[in-house]
């Protein structure tokens, strides 16, 4: 009984040291807070994309259609 508690305490202490000093050589994936992937940027609505100007009669391209 005490042996299991001691082993459990050792594992908890090792985990605390690893987490505290970031001894992992790679980021540990977490499903609640996923690491953003720079290959797939989050679209920002403040910056128009090419689809915003897909209409050839769009006023920003042809002011005569205002």
mmCIF file with all atom_site columns, C-alpha atoms in Angstrom:
data_model
loop_
_atom_site.group_PDB
_atom_site.id
_atom_site.type_symbol
_atom_site.label_atom_id
_atom_site.label_alt_id
_atom_site.label_comp_id
_atom_site.label_asym_id
_atom_site.label_entity_id
_atom_site.label_seq_id
_atom_site.pdbx_PDB_ins_code
_atom_site.Cartn_x
_atom_site.Cartn_y
_atom_site.Cartn_z
_atom_site.occupancy
_atom_site.B_iso_or_equiv
_atom_site.pdbx_formal_charge
_atom_site.auth_seq_id
_atom_site.auth_comp_id
_atom_site.auth_asym_id
_atom_site.auth_atom_id
_atom_site.pdbx_PDB_model_num
ATOM 1  C CA . UNK A 1 1  ? 0.000   0.000  0.000   1.00 0.00 ? 1  UNK A CA 1
ATOM 2  C CA . UNK A 1 2  ? 2.715   2.459  0.955   1.00 0.00 ? 2  UNK A CA 1
ATOM 3  C CA . UNK A 1 3  ? 4.857   1.360  -1.984  1.00 0.00 ? 3  UNK A CA 1
ATOM 4  C CA . UNK A 1 4  ? 2.123   2.353  -4.449  1.00 0.00 ? 4  UNK A CA 1
ATOM 5  C CA . UNK A 1 5  ? 1.745   5.745  -2.772  1.00 0.00 ? 5  UNK A CA 1
ATOM 6  C CA . UNK A 1 6  ? 5.498   6.347  -2.911  1.00 0.00 ? 6  UNK A CA 1
ATOM 7  C CA . UNK A 1 7  ? 5.696   5.382  -6.598  1.00 0.00 ? 7  UNK A CA 1
ATOM 8  C CA . UNK A 1 8  ? 2.719   7.603  -7.361  1.00 0.00 ? 8  UNK A CA 1
ATOM 9  C CA . UNK A 1 9  ? 4.349   10.523 -5.531  1.00 0.00 ? 9  UNK A CA 1
ATOM 10 C CA . UNK A 1 10 ? 7.558   10.008 -7.513  1.00 0.00 ? 10 UNK A CA 1
ATOM 11 C CA . UNK A 1 11 ? 5.669   10.097 -10.821 1.00 0.00 ? 11 UNK A CA 1
ATOM 12 C CA . UNK A 1 12 ? 3.788   13.235 -9.752  1.00 0.00 ? 12 UNK A CA 1
ATOM 13 C CA . UNK A 1 13 ? 7.062   14.923 -8.799  1.00 0.00 ? 13 UNK A CA 1
ATOM 14 C CA . UNK A 1 14 ? 8.698   13.966 -12.108 1.00 0.00 ? 14 UNK A CA 1
ATOM 15 C CA . UNK A 1 15 ? 5.702   15.264 -14.045 1.00 0.00 ? 15 UNK A CA 1
ATOM 16 C CA . UNK A 1 16 ? 5.802   18.553 -12.114 1.00 0.00 ? 16 UNK A CA 1
ATOM 17 C CA . UNK A 1 17 ? 9.510   19.009 -12.879 1.00 0.00 ? 17 UNK A CA 1
ATOM 18 C CA . UNK A 1 18 ? 9.028   18.214 -16.572 1.00 0.00 ? 18 UNK A CA 1
ATOM 19 C CA . UNK A 1 19 ? 6.108   20.629 -16.893 1.00 0.00 ? 19 UNK A CA 1
ATOM 20 C CA . UNK A 1 20 ? 7.812   23.343 -14.824 1.00 0.00 ? 20 UNK A CA 1
ATOM 21 C CA . UNK A 1 21 ? 11.084  23.342 -16.731 1.00 0.00 ? 21 UNK A CA 1
ATOM 22 C CA . UNK A 1 22 ? 9.635   22.393 -20.147 1.00 0.00 ? 22 UNK A CA 1
ATOM 23 C CA . UNK A 1 23 ? 11.867  19.410 -20.684 1.00 0.00 ? 23 UNK A CA 1
ATOM 24 C CA . UNK A 1 24 ? 9.776   18.225 -23.630 1.00 0.00 ? 24 UNK A CA 1
ATOM 25 C CA . UNK A 1 25 ? 11.688  18.731 -26.905 1.00 0.00 ? 25 UNK A CA 1
ATOM 26 C CA . UNK A 1 26 ? 8.374   19.246 -28.725 1.00 0.00 ? 26 UNK A CA 1
ATOM 27 C CA . UNK A 1 27 ? 5.089   20.924 -27.814 1.00 0.00 ? 27 UNK A CA 1
ATOM 28 C CA . UNK A 1 28 ? 2.619   18.548 -26.248 1.00 0.00 ? 28 UNK A CA 1
ATOM 29 C CA . UNK A 1 29 ? -0.643  18.654 -28.228 1.00 0.00 ? 29 UNK A CA 1
ATOM 30 C CA . UNK A 1 30 ? -3.696  19.653 -26.283 1.00 0.00 ? 30 UNK A CA 1
ATOM 31 C CA . UNK A 1 31 ? -7.164  19.263 -27.724 1.00 0.00 ? 31 UNK A CA 1
ATOM 32 C CA . UNK A 1 32 ? -8.587  22.136 -25.665 1.00 0.00 ? 32 UNK A CA 1
ATOM 33 C CA . UNK A 1 33 ? -5.986  24.663 -26.810 1.00 0.00 ? 33 UNK A CA 1
ATOM 34 C CA . UNK A 1 34 ? -4.658  23.591 -30.208 1.00 0.00 ? 34 UNK A CA 1
ATOM 35 C CA . UNK A 1 35 ? -1.384  25.036 -31.422 1.00 0.00 ? 35 UNK A CA 1
ATOM 36 C CA . UNK A 1 36 ? -2.045  27.313 -34.423 1.00 0.00 ? 36 UNK A CA 1
ATOM 37 C CA . UNK A 1 37 ? -0.554  26.072 -37.664 1.00 0.00 ? 37 UNK A CA 1
ATOM 38 C CA . UNK A 1 38 ? 1.115   28.802 -39.721 1.00 0.00 ? 38 UNK A CA 1
ATOM 39 C CA . UNK A 1 39 ? 0.467   26.804 -42.901 1.00 0.00 ? 39 UNK A CA 1
ATOM 40 C CA . UNK A 1 40 ? -3.264  27.459 -42.493 1.00 0.00 ? 40 UNK A CA 1
ATOM 41 C CA . UNK A 1 41 ? -3.663  31.044 -41.251 1.00 0.00 ? 41 UNK A CA 1
ATOM 42 C CA . UNK A 1 42 ? -6.901  32.120 -39.648 1.00 0.00 ? 42 UNK A CA 1
ATOM 43 C CA . UNK A 1 43 ? -8.743  34.381 -42.134 1.00 0.00 ? 43 UNK A CA 1
ATOM 44 C CA . UNK A 1 44 ? -8.959  37.983 -41.003 1.00 0.00 ? 44 UNK A CA 1
ATOM 45 C CA . UNK A 1 45 ? -12.084 39.844 -42.098 1.00 0.00 ? 45 UNK A CA 1
ATOM 46 C CA . UNK A 1 46 ? -10.273 43.201 -41.832 1.00 0.00 ? 46 UNK A CA 1
ATOM 47 C CA . UNK A 1 47 ? -8.268  42.393 -44.954 1.00 0.00 ? 47 UNK A CA 1
ATOM 48 C CA . UNK A 1 48 ? -10.264 41.711 -48.132 1.00 0.00 ? 48 UNK A CA 1
ATOM 49 C CA . UNK A 1 49 ? -9.444  38.628 -50.105 1.00 0.00 ? 49 UNK A CA 1
ATOM 50 C CA . UNK A 1 50 ? -9.580  38.179 -53.848 1.00 0.00 ? 50 UNK A CA 1
ATOM 51 C CA . UNK A 1 51 ? -13.128 36.846 -53.510 1.00 0.00 ? 51 UNK A CA 1
ATOM 52 C CA . UNK A 1 52 ? -14.262 40.306 -52.365 1.00 0.00 ? 52 UNK A CA 1
ATOM 53 C CA . UNK A 1 53 ? -13.466 41.678 -55.815 1.00 0.00 ? 53 UNK A CA 1
ATOM 54 C CA . UNK A 1 54 ? -14.781 38.768 -57.864 1.00 0.00 ? 54 UNK A CA 1
ATOM 55 C CA . UNK A 1 55 ? -17.653 40.871 -59.259 1.00 0.00 ? 55 UNK A CA 1
ATOM 56 C CA . UNK A 1 56 ? -16.392 42.707 -62.385 1.00 0.00 ? 56 UNK A CA 1
ATOM 57 C CA . UNK A 1 57 ? -18.990 45.447 -61.762 1.00 0.00 ? 57 UNK A CA 1
ATOM 58 C CA . UNK A 1 58 ? -17.767 46.058 -58.218 1.00 0.00 ? 58 UNK A CA 1
ATOM 59 C CA . UNK A 1 59 ? -17.633 49.844 -57.512 1.00 0.00 ? 59 UNK A CA 1
ATOM 60 C CA . UNK A 1 60 ? -14.007 49.637 -56.391 1.00 0.00 ? 60 UNK A CA 1
ATOM 61 C CA . UNK A 1 61 ? -13.018 48.321 -59.837 1.00 0.00 ? 61 UNK A CA 1
ATOM 62 C CA . UNK A 1 62 ? -15.467 50.227 -62.069 1.00 0.00 ? 62 UNK A CA 1
ATOM 63 C CA . UNK A 1 63 ? -16.580 53.517 -60.481 1.00 0.00 ? 63 UNK A CA 1
ATOM 64 C CA . UNK A 1 64 ? -18.926 54.178 -63.410 1.00 0.00 ? 64 UNK A CA 1
ATOM 65 C CA . UNK A 1 65 ? -21.304 51.518 -62.044 1.00 0.00 ? 65 UNK A CA 1
ATOM 66 C CA . UNK A 1 66 ? -22.000 53.483 -58.837 1.00 0.00 ? 66 UNK A CA 1
#
